[in-house]
Structure formats: C-alpha cells, structure tokens
Tab-separated table of C-alpha atoms in Angstrom:
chain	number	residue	atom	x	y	z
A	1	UNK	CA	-14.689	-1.012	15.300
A	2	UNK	CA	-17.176	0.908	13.432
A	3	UNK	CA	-20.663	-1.035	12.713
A	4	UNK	CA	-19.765	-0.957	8.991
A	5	UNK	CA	-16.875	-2.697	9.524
A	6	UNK	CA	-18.324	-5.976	11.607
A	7	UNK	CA	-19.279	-7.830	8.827
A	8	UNK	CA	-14.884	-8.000	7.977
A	9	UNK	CA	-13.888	-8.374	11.538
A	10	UNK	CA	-12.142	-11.562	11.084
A	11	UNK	CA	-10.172	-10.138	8.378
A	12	UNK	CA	-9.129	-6.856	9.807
A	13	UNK	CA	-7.956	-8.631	13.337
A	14	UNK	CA	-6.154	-11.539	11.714
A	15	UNK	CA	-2.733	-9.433	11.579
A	16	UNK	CA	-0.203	-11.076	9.599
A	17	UNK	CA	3.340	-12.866	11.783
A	18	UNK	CA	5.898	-10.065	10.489
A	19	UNK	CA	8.785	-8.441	12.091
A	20	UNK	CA	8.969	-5.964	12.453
A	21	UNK	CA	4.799	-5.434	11.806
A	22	UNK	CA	5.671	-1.932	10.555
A	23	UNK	CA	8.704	-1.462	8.286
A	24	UNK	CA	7.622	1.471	6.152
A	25	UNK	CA	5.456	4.408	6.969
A	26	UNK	CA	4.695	7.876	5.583
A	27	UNK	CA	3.962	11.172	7.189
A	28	UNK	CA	-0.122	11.542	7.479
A	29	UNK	CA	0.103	15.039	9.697
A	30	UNK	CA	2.456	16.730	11.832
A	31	UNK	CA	1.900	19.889	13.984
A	32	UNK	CA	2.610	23.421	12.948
A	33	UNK	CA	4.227	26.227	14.401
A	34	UNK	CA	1.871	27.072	17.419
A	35	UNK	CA	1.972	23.028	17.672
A	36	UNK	CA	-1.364	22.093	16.877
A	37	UNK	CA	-1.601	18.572	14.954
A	38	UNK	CA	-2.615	19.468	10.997
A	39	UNK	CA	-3.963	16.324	9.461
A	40	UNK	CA	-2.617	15.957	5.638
A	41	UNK	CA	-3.754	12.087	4.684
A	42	UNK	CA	-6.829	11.429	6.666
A	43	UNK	CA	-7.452	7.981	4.566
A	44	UNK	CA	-4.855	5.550	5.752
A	45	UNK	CA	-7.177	2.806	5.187
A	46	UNK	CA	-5.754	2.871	1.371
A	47	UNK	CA	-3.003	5.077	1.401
A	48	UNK	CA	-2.383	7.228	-1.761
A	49	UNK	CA	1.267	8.299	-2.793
A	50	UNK	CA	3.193	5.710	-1.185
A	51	UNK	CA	5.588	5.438	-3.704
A	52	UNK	CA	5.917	9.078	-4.665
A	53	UNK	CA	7.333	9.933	-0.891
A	54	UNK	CA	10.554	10.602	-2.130
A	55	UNK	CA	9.989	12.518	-5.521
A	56	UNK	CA	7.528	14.287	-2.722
A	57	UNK	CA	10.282	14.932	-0.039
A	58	UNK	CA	12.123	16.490	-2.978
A	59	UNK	CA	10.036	19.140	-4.108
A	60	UNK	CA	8.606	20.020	-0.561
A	61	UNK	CA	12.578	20.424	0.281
A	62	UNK	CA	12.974	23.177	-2.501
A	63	UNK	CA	9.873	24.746	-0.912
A	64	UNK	CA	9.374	27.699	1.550
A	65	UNK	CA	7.729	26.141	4.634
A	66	UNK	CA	6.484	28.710	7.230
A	67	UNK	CA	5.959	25.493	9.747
A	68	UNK	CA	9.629	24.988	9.686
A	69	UNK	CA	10.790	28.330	10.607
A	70	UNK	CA	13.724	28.155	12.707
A	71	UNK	CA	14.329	24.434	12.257
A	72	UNK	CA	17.062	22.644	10.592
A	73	UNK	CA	15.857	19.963	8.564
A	74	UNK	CA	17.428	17.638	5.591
A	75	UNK	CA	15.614	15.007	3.550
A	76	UNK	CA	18.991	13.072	3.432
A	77	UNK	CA	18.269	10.992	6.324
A	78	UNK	CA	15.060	9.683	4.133
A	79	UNK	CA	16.470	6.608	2.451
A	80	UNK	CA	13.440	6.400	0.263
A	81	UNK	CA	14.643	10.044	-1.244
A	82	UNK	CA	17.594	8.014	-3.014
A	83	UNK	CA	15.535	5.300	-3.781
A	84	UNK	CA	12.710	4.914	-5.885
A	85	UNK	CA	11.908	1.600	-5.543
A	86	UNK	CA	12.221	1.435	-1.956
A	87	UNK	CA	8.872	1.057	-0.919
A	88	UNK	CA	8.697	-1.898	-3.805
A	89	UNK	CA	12.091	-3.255	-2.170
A	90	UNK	CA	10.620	-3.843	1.314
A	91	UNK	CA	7.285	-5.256	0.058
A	92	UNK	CA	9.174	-8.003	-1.502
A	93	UNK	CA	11.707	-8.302	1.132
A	94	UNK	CA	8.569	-8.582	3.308
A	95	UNK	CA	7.541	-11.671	1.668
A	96	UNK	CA	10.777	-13.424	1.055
A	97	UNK	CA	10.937	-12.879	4.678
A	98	UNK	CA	7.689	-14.589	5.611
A	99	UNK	CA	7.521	-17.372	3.055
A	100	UNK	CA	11.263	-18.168	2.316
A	101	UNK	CA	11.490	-17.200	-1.238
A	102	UNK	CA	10.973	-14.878	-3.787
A	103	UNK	CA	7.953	-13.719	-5.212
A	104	UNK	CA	7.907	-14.659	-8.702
A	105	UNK	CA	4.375	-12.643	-9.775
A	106	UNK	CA	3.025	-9.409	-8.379
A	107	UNK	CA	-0.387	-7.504	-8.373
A	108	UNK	CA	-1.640	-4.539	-8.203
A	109	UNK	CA	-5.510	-4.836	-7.106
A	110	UNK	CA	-7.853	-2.078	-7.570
A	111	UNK	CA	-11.385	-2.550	-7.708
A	112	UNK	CA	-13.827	-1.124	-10.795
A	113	UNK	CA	-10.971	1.240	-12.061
A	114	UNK	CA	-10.767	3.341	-8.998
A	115	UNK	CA	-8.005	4.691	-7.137
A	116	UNK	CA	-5.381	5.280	-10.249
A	117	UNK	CA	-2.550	7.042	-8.546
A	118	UNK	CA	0.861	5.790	-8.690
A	119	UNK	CA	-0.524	2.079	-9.759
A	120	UNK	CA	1.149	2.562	-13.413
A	121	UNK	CA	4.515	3.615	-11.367
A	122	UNK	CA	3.670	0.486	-8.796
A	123	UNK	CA	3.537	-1.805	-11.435
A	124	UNK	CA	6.634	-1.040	-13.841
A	125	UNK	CA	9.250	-0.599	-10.592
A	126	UNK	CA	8.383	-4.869	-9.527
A	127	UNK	CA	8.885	-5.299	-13.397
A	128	UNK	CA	12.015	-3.145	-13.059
A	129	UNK	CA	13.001	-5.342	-9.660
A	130	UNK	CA	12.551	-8.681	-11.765
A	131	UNK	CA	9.072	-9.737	-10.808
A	132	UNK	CA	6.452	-10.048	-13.639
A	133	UNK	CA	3.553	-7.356	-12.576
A	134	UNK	CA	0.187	-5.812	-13.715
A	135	UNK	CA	-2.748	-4.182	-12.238
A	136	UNK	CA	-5.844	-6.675	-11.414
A	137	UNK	CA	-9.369	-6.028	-10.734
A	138	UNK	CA	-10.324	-7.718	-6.954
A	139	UNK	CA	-13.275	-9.170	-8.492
A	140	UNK	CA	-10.890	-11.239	-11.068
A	141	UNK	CA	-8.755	-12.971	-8.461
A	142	UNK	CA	-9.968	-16.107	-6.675
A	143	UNK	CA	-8.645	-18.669	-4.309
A	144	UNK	CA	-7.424	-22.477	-5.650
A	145	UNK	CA	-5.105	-24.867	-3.219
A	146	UNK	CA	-4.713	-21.804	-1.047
A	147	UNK	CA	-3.082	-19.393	-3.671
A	148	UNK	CA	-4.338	-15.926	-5.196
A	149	UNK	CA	-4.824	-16.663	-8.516
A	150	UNK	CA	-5.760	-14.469	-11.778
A	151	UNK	CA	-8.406	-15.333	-14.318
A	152	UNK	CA	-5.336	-17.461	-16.607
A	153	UNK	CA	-4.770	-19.444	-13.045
A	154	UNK	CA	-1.507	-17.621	-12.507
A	155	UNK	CA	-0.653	-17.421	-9.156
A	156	UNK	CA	0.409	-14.569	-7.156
A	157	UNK	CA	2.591	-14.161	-4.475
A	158	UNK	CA	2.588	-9.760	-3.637
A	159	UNK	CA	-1.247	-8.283	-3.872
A	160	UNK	CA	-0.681	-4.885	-3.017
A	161	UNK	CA	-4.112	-3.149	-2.246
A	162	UNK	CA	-4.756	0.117	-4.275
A	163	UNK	CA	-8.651	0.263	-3.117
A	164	UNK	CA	-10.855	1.398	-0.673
A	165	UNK	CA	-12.009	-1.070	1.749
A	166	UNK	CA	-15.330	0.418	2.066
A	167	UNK	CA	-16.246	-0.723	-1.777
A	168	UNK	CA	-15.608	-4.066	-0.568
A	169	UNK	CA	-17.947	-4.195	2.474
A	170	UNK	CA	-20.493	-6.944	1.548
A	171	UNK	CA	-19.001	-6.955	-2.188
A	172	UNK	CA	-19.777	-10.494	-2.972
A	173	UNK	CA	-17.404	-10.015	-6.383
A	174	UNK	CA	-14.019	-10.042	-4.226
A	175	UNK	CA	-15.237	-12.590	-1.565
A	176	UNK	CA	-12.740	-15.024	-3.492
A	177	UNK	CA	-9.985	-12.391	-2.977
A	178	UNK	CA	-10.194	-11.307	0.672
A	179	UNK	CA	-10.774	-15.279	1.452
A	180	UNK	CA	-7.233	-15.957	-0.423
C-alpha cells in the first residue's frame, strides 16, 4: 500500500462478505488499434460517471471510432444502456442481499462540496426506486448503536461514496463516518 494510505489500512483490507464481490464495473481503458493499453479513468479510487455509462455508451455508439476499425460492436449487450437506474438497482439489491431487507434511507456522501458529478442524478433515481435520498456531507454523519446516522439521527442504510479518499486521510471530521 502506499505510505499515505497506512494510517486507513484496517479500513481498506476489511472487504465486505458479498457475492459476487464485483457485480458492476465500468470500462477505465482498453487498448487501441496497434494494441497498446490507453488509460481513460485513471481515478478508480472514486469513480466519476458511474451512472452516466449508459447515456455514455449511447453517444460514443453514434460516434466514429478509429480504434474500432474493422470490428463489429453493439451496445445492446450493455444492460445498463436500457436502464438508467441500473447501477442504483444493484446497489440496493446489494444490500437487501447482505442484510435481508430493504434499505429504507439512502446517501449520497461527498465531502466539503467536492466531486458534483452525477450526485443530483444519484440522488433523484433511489427517490425514483422508492427510497428517501439526499446528498450528505461525511463530516455530518456519525455512528450511534452501530448505524450511520445524519445530523436529525436518521439512519441510513446505502452511503454511496462520491469523494476522494485522499481528503479523508487523517480528516478527524469523518472519523465518525468511516468508523460506522
């Protein structure tokens, strides 16, 4: 691990009992035509766009790509093309997988207003899926009887992380949070 990193060790090791561990990915790089390996996301520690894959599969499709000369391709194989709320979908199927239930609050946690993209979108497709959610600032959630909880002591069941890990590194503000 990098030195930075040591002081959140425990955290980033304790991996969390799904299964599959992986059920949704996106596409960080892929290799061009003389098959070198082109890097497009490099910061998968807080991935950006998540939730736009599809709109972006969609307008990269009506696109003229010199990398896929020669090569049949189709976004129709992409379920997430169809559907929106995919990505939203499997987050909560996630959890009623791992705790038996539904969620019945969501976050979104940033940290100091940073990292906008796609929260607004985040946030209104759980409200569209039935579960109450709103962006929260890391530093306003604690721990209490082992639950995430807001500042009104509303507890929360889906945190998705829309922040960079490195603003939290010795952060004593969201020491509650990453605890909970």
């Amino acid at each position: 691990m990098f030195p930075a990193y040591k002081n959140s060790e425990h955290l980033t090791l304790n991996l969390p009992d799904h299964s599959p561990l992986v059920r949704i990915f996106r596409l960080d790089g892929l290799f061009d035509g003389e098959g070198v390996y082109q890097i497009l996301e490099t910061n998968t520690d807080c991935p950006g766009g998540v939730i736009q894959n599809g709109l972006a599969s969609q307008l990269w499709a009506d696109i003229e790509n010199p990398l896929l000369a020669g090569v049949e391709h189709s976004i129709d194989f992409q379920p997430f093309v169809a559907d929106a709320d995919l990505f939203l979908k499997e987050i909560l199927a996630t959890h009623l997988q791992r705790v038996g239930r539904p969620a019945s609050r969501a976050a979104i946690v940033t940290f100091k207003g940073r990292f906008k993209n796609e929260v607004a979108k985040m946030v209104a497709g759980l409200n569209r899926l039935g579960v109450p959610a709103e962006e929260v600032d890391a530093a306003d959630l604690s721990r209490r009887d082992g639950q995430l909880v807001d500042k009104q002591g509303r507890t929360i069941d889906v945190a998705y992380n829309k922040l960079d890990l490195r603003d939290l590194i010795d952060e004593p503000l969201v020491d509650e949070y990453l605890q909970a």
